XYZ file of C-alpha atoms in Angstrom:
467
model
C -86.636 -23.976 121.611
C -89.528 -20.803 122.473
C -87.847 -20.517 125.742
C -85.097 -19.107 124.104
C -83.932 -16.122 123.689
C -82.008 -14.136 121.015
C -80.413 -11.861 119.967
C -77.206 -10.059 119.836
C -75.077 -7.643 122.034
C -72.851 -4.281 122.378
C -71.065 -2.640 125.218
C -71.311 1.198 125.717
C -68.082 2.918 125.321
C -67.808 0.643 122.075
C -70.568 1.448 120.364
C -72.036 4.351 122.126
C -70.039 7.865 121.467
C -71.497 10.779 122.869
C -67.817 10.669 125.138
C -68.644 13.597 126.716
C -72.420 15.019 125.196
C -74.727 15.667 128.468
C -73.169 15.536 131.463
C -71.367 12.186 131.050
C -68.219 11.803 133.016
C -65.027 10.222 131.856
C -64.064 6.825 131.629
C -61.247 5.552 132.198
C -60.826 4.678 128.164
C -61.735 7.914 127.268
C -58.792 8.273 129.805
C -56.288 5.919 127.964
C -57.181 6.529 124.024
C -56.377 10.189 124.545
C -53.083 9.913 126.585
C -49.654 8.113 124.287
C -49.707 4.848 126.445
C -52.164 4.595 123.190
C -50.288 4.182 120.002
C -53.368 3.876 117.320
C -54.579 7.482 117.922
C -58.365 5.126 117.216
C -60.259 6.871 120.181
C -64.225 5.458 120.634
C -65.444 9.101 120.831
C -67.701 8.685 117.530
C -67.504 4.607 117.088
C -71.141 4.160 115.690
C -72.585 6.751 117.396
C -74.770 4.200 119.218
C -76.093 7.359 121.511
C -78.104 9.236 118.391
C -78.597 5.842 116.283
C -79.996 3.592 119.283
C -83.978 3.711 117.832
C -82.538 2.763 114.189
C -80.631 0.163 115.682
C -82.930 -1.585 117.586
C -85.138 -0.988 114.570
C -83.167 -2.869 112.356
C -82.935 -5.637 115.922
C -86.594 -6.311 115.410
C -86.977 -6.803 112.104
C -84.498 -9.023 112.322
C -86.790 -11.231 114.309
C -84.485 -10.524 117.773
C -85.956 -10.860 121.075
C -83.348 -9.189 123.545
C -81.294 -6.968 123.873
C -77.263 -6.741 125.603
C -76.400 -4.058 126.191
C -74.378 -1.610 128.727
C -74.673 1.489 130.605
C -71.505 3.691 130.757
C -70.989 4.225 134.743
C -69.347 7.759 134.048
C -72.897 8.406 131.990
C -74.944 8.387 135.447
C -71.930 9.341 138.321
C -69.607 11.286 136.377
C -67.639 12.528 139.222
C -66.926 11.544 142.681
C -68.793 13.567 144.090
C -71.761 10.093 143.068
C -74.148 12.457 141.891
C -76.489 10.994 139.730
C -77.119 12.826 136.045
C -80.749 12.464 135.143
C -79.960 13.095 131.788
C -77.778 9.646 131.207
C -80.579 7.579 133.448
C -83.345 9.206 130.309
C -80.113 8.383 127.397
C -80.973 4.419 129.221
C -85.096 4.449 129.539
C -84.700 5.641 125.713
C -83.210 2.676 124.377
C -86.039 0.531 126.672
C -88.614 2.520 125.733
C -87.235 1.033 122.125
C -86.458 -2.088 123.429
C -90.998 -2.035 125.024
C -91.740 -0.560 121.549
C -89.954 -4.354 120.145
C -90.608 -6.850 122.909
C -86.982 -7.078 122.529
C -85.950 -7.856 126.293
C -83.397 -6.106 127.377
C -80.322 -7.906 129.379
C -77.482 -5.516 131.224
C -74.689 -4.606 132.380
C -74.004 -2.305 135.207
C -69.987 -2.263 133.611
C -68.311 -3.878 130.215
C -64.178 -2.505 130.942
C -65.026 1.399 131.332
C -64.571 2.228 135.223
C -65.239 6.059 135.773
C -61.780 7.469 135.060
C -62.006 9.130 138.615
C -62.216 4.824 140.607
C -58.988 4.552 137.669
C -57.105 7.075 139.717
C -57.492 5.738 142.633
C -56.068 2.484 141.560
C -58.946 0.951 139.659
C -60.366 -2.159 140.112
C -57.231 -2.736 142.698
C -59.177 0.070 144.969
C -59.892 -1.002 148.335
C -63.134 1.319 147.854
C -64.307 0.005 144.397
C -66.950 -2.296 145.306
C -68.334 0.525 147.811
C -68.538 2.357 144.558
C -70.239 0.131 142.254
C -73.005 -1.033 144.593
C -73.741 2.453 145.330
C -73.939 2.944 141.221
C -75.908 0.004 140.982
C -78.378 0.585 143.532
C -79.053 3.956 141.321
C -79.222 1.913 138.389
C -82.276 -0.260 140.449
C -83.675 2.217 142.220
C -84.762 4.281 138.887
C -85.022 0.807 135.764
C -86.451 -1.802 138.277
C -87.843 -4.599 136.302
C -87.444 -3.227 132.936
C -84.867 -4.481 133.057
C -85.626 -8.594 133.279
C -81.861 -9.572 133.348
C -79.049 -7.408 135.360
C -75.138 -8.436 134.546
C -72.868 -6.763 137.227
C -69.662 -7.346 135.378
C -69.078 -8.258 131.455
C -65.887 -10.669 132.118
C -63.788 -10.501 134.951
C -61.839 -12.751 134.219
C -60.844 -11.558 130.783
C -60.442 -7.373 131.740
C -58.082 -8.473 134.861
C -56.096 -10.337 132.490
C -55.926 -7.970 129.596
C -55.325 -4.730 132.702
C -52.523 -6.618 134.927
C -50.491 -9.644 133.387
C -51.266 -8.427 129.769
C -51.098 -4.629 130.367
C -52.802 -3.457 126.883
C -55.503 -2.713 128.831
C -55.369 0.029 131.021
C -53.552 0.391 133.051
C -51.544 -0.994 130.817
C -49.833 -3.127 133.834
C -47.351 -6.595 134.038
C -48.404 -7.705 138.274
C -49.258 -10.697 139.488
C -50.194 -9.873 142.796
C -52.398 -6.770 141.128
C -54.078 -9.146 139.213
C -55.519 -10.825 142.135
C -56.498 -8.186 144.360
C -58.592 -7.166 140.606
C -60.534 -10.779 140.567
C -61.207 -10.646 144.039
C -62.066 -6.750 144.050
C -64.766 -7.907 141.894
C -65.945 -10.298 143.152
C -66.761 -8.311 145.669
C -68.581 -5.934 143.253
C -70.717 -7.951 142.073
C -71.193 -9.479 146.028
C -71.918 -6.219 147.452
C -73.930 -5.019 143.865
C -76.392 -7.731 144.432
C -76.555 -7.003 147.870
C -78.481 -3.955 146.940
C -80.002 -5.799 144.330
C -82.077 -8.270 146.805
C -83.114 -5.096 149.231
C -85.232 -4.345 146.329
C -87.610 -7.839 145.786
C -87.633 -6.878 142.131
C -88.708 -10.096 140.023
C -85.756 -9.132 137.466
C -82.229 -11.809 137.958
C -78.937 -10.541 138.070
C -75.381 -12.719 137.378
C -72.375 -12.416 136.096
C -70.514 -12.888 132.353
C -67.639 -15.520 132.183
C -65.103 -14.437 129.349
C -63.572 -18.301 129.089
C -64.907 -21.600 129.292
C -62.982 -24.031 131.951
C -58.917 -25.633 130.415
C -58.851 -28.684 129.172
C -56.183 -30.495 127.289
C -55.996 -32.854 124.052
C -53.917 -35.913 127.097
C -55.414 -37.615 129.087
C -52.812 -37.971 132.500
C -51.900 -36.670 135.453
C -49.200 -34.256 134.421
C -52.043 -32.761 132.116
C -55.129 -32.957 133.795
C -53.015 -30.880 136.768
C -52.358 -28.491 134.188
C -56.063 -28.060 133.446
C -57.206 -27.879 137.622
C -53.672 -25.080 137.424
C -55.657 -23.568 134.823
C -59.139 -22.895 136.455
C -57.404 -21.434 138.518
C -56.087 -18.685 137.235
C -59.402 -18.208 134.611
C -62.360 -19.866 136.434
C -61.907 -20.803 140.246
C -61.437 -17.091 141.488
C -64.624 -15.742 139.475
C -67.198 -18.137 139.064
C -67.311 -20.305 142.823
C -67.803 -16.778 144.825
C -70.033 -15.492 142.226
C -72.665 -18.888 142.592
C -70.615 -21.431 145.043
C -70.104 -18.445 147.638
C -66.976 -19.198 148.457
C -63.778 -19.822 147.220
C -61.934 -23.447 147.107
C -59.590 -23.258 150.009
C -56.888 -24.908 147.967
C -56.874 -23.084 144.524
C -55.649 -19.987 147.363
C -52.997 -22.629 149.225
C -52.428 -22.657 145.003
C -51.619 -19.010 145.304
C -49.937 -18.024 147.865
C -47.526 -20.532 147.367
C -46.379 -18.469 143.918
C -46.104 -15.379 146.033
C -49.189 -13.784 145.495
C -50.154 -11.894 148.810
C -54.288 -12.179 149.877
C -54.060 -10.756 153.186
C -56.869 -8.318 151.383
C -59.195 -10.883 152.011
C -61.389 -10.074 154.274
C -63.737 -12.468 156.364
C -67.060 -8.750 156.235
C -65.823 -9.189 152.340
C -66.521 -13.056 151.746
C -69.334 -13.553 154.513
C -71.631 -10.928 151.721
C -70.344 -13.224 148.843
C -71.666 -15.863 150.621
C -75.105 -14.529 151.027
C -75.744 -13.080 147.736
C -74.570 -15.022 144.734
C -75.681 -14.790 141.417
C -79.619 -16.066 139.907
C -77.507 -16.735 136.192
C -74.628 -16.303 134.648
C -73.242 -14.886 130.743
C -71.044 -16.714 129.638
C -69.253 -15.484 126.817
C -68.065 -17.911 124.117
C -65.376 -17.791 121.392
C -62.435 -20.908 122.119
C -61.206 -22.841 123.855
C -58.716 -22.692 126.959
C -56.105 -25.476 125.832
C -53.634 -26.244 128.015
C -50.290 -28.891 128.940
C -47.395 -28.485 131.709
C -45.501 -25.191 131.892
C -42.138 -27.614 130.941
C -40.575 -23.935 129.858
C -40.829 -22.675 133.733
C -41.201 -19.340 131.854
C -44.715 -16.848 132.930
C -45.935 -15.116 129.911
C -48.668 -13.689 127.949
C -49.220 -12.906 124.445
C -52.346 -11.403 123.174
C -53.462 -10.255 119.369
C -53.445 -7.015 120.359
C -50.335 -3.508 118.774
C -47.588 -5.090 115.740
C -49.670 -9.008 116.248
C -53.182 -7.663 114.753
C -53.102 -6.984 111.110
C -55.297 -9.950 110.407
C -53.298 -11.773 107.845
C -52.982 -15.119 109.440
C -50.123 -13.949 110.121
C -49.559 -13.473 114.039
C -48.765 -15.549 116.750
C -51.425 -17.474 118.635
C -52.360 -16.157 121.534
C -51.100 -17.574 124.832
C -50.262 -17.696 128.164
C -48.284 -19.826 130.741
C -47.779 -19.888 133.972
C -44.018 -21.135 135.349
C -44.488 -24.600 137.065
C -48.733 -23.783 136.782
C -49.693 -24.562 132.301
C -49.299 -22.698 129.442
C -51.105 -23.126 125.881
C -50.999 -25.882 123.427
C -51.700 -26.101 120.352
C -54.337 -28.668 118.086
C -52.881 -29.302 114.631
C -55.803 -30.760 113.440
C -57.688 -27.317 113.520
C -57.385 -23.671 112.322
C -56.436 -20.283 113.486
C -58.642 -17.865 113.483
C -56.774 -14.314 111.523
C -56.042 -12.743 115.086
C -53.863 -15.781 115.908
C -56.681 -18.115 118.500
C -57.744 -21.205 117.657
C -61.405 -22.010 116.082
C -63.781 -25.039 117.780
C -66.534 -24.670 117.867
C -66.822 -28.228 120.015
C -65.582 -26.090 123.165
C -69.413 -24.534 123.367
C -70.449 -28.060 124.137
C -68.310 -28.368 126.798
C -67.631 -25.504 128.339
C -72.181 -26.129 129.037
C -72.252 -29.379 129.571
C -69.284 -28.390 132.935
C -70.381 -25.506 133.158
C -73.716 -27.106 134.363
C -72.074 -29.503 135.918
C -70.170 -27.851 138.482
C -72.647 -25.190 139.263
C -75.897 -26.911 139.685
C -77.271 -26.929 136.105
C -77.180 -22.507 136.613
C -79.078 -20.911 134.226
C -76.584 -20.427 131.051
C -77.162 -17.269 128.702
C -74.709 -17.282 125.637
C -73.771 -13.588 126.084
C -71.504 -13.160 123.320
C -70.595 -15.649 120.265
C -68.763 -14.268 117.117
C -65.958 -13.876 115.122
C -64.257 -11.425 113.946
C -63.166 -9.997 109.843
C -61.191 -8.203 108.187
C -64.499 -7.394 105.515
C -64.573 -5.399 102.279
C -68.229 -4.139 101.082
C -69.699 -3.877 98.172
C -70.986 -0.276 96.214
C -74.732 -0.424 98.369
C -72.743 -1.326 101.791
C -73.029 -4.965 101.606
C -71.210 -7.526 103.222
C -71.477 -11.427 101.692
C -69.812 -12.815 105.743
C -69.366 -16.269 104.587
C -67.065 -17.145 106.808
C -68.944 -15.614 109.603
C -72.205 -17.606 109.499
C -70.230 -20.726 109.248
C -67.915 -20.194 112.346
C -71.880 -19.098 114.625
C -74.072 -21.989 112.651
C -70.846 -24.814 113.637
C -71.425 -22.879 117.077
C -74.808 -23.440 117.341
C -74.594 -26.328 116.454
C -72.972 -27.212 119.708
C -74.672 -24.732 121.587
C -78.614 -26.286 121.509
C -76.578 -30.222 121.092
C -75.820 -28.905 124.859
C -79.405 -27.661 125.795
C -80.852 -30.768 123.640
C -78.266 -32.654 126.328
C -79.280 -30.807 129.387
C -77.559 -28.014 129.080
C -80.177 -25.161 130.833
C -79.098 -23.119 128.770
C -81.587 -19.526 128.414
C -80.964 -17.154 125.696
C -77.665 -16.618 122.626
C -76.367 -14.146 121.747
C -74.190 -13.021 118.387
C -71.776 -10.506 118.626
C -71.911 -8.109 117.764
C -74.700 -5.845 116.661
C -73.646 -3.747 114.274
C -69.609 -2.757 113.752
C -68.024 -0.818 116.273
C -65.574 0.258 117.548
C -63.530 -3.600 118.720
C -61.306 -2.102 122.061
C -57.167 -1.444 120.719
C -58.454 -3.366 117.111
C -60.215 0.089 116.060
C -62.100 -0.902 113.371
C -60.075 -2.781 110.811
C -61.351 -5.817 112.997
C -65.903 -5.908 112.340
C -67.558 -8.429 114.382
C -71.212 -6.951 113.545
C -74.376 -7.975 111.711
C -74.754 -4.948 110.174
C -72.382 -3.391 108.122
C -71.447 0.305 109.602
C -69.517 2.501 106.466
C -67.384 4.750 109.267
C -66.862 7.131 106.215
C -70.230 7.998 106.075
C -71.344 11.236 107.581
C -74.295 9.795 107.925
C -72.402 6.395 109.710
C -74.323 4.811 107.059
C -76.184 1.292 107.864
C -76.580 -2.089 106.304
C -77.596 -5.893 106.813
C -74.598 -8.677 106.137
C -74.936 -12.125 104.556
C -74.906 -13.035 108.406
C -78.042 -10.736 109.875
C -80.601 -12.092 107.185
C -79.072 -15.588 107.587
C -79.490 -14.850 111.385
C -82.934 -13.943 110.947
C -84.011 -17.623 108.830
C -82.282 -19.721 111.923
C -84.032 -16.993 114.477
C -87.302 -18.097 112.473
C -86.837 -22.017 111.395
C -86.030 -22.362 115.500
C -88.871 -20.701 117.573
């Protein structure tokens, strides 16, 4: 496995803190967390304060044996206001992170936006704002010109599928809407964002590569009948194909567009000039986040509904409703009685990693794939020294890695793997109780003391044995 990168991942809003320091502007998550819509009152204002602890955190990654670090840049830290003026202090912060990575031989894998749109874009309509792609391309151009080949792996957008889903289907992420028309517009605008950013990237003739990160794998079903195959197809039309097809193939499936219009979605916002840009500006690699599978069956209820692990549904007791989604006439989520759910209602099914990687490789011409997130959220207790024996996480990671490496052995072009997350951080509306980190963060300690968990040492040994 000498050609594999082994690392872990974070995201700017979830870990940086320093939400208004050194000229940073507000993001839509700053606005949401400081508003009445945030029913918990919990924010990412400080989080684990990576902004002031980045040297310690990167050193701990190196000591773990990790040779790559996935993090994101805050758009509103680079361009704080609508006037487009660049914040040099923001660029300097990320230069400092890159300096530390270079010091330890850690390869940066950098996402240009991980959910945290600037608030001035949010005020104009967010991902549905017609000018979002041009604004994003300008921001990306600033980053490409400044950081250049110091960043060998660029990612345009993290999980556009899940971002759009939470924004406009469930409504638990800002702008907190439930509107399938806006969901479709958001999906399209995100594809335009990626294509226009890549167009700016190509102009510079960098040796770096550029991709984007998908948040779910292909749909699958328990039965192989015409009705179940149709449900799988429709789920992919909703969750996968509007994102991967334009980014990798450079075009949309006409049959998919026809079926979407039959559902009453107006696609008149699609422009030929945008489609031409998509055709000419496709990604070099795919980041694939792997947590669970999309298990579906025919929709017999006639109901369109979406359920996620939020609000009173995220207590981690195991009494939660299962995550689910359903679109009338298309598909609804199924339940396999032979698998277990985690405490937030999500199925644990390690073999989905193999299915995802093999099917994605088959459909998309064996594109290079990085498993950009794979992790397990837990309620945890630590001892008096801050040490956590997270055997449940170790079992999860070990089982998923078995199938990921099997997919690589069987021909999937897997180039890297990242545990979510590097350290404990803000888990969006789940706050701080739901922890994913390899490193425990003591939020009650003024210095936000870091303590490696048992999984940190397990991962250290795993990397040693697979390098």
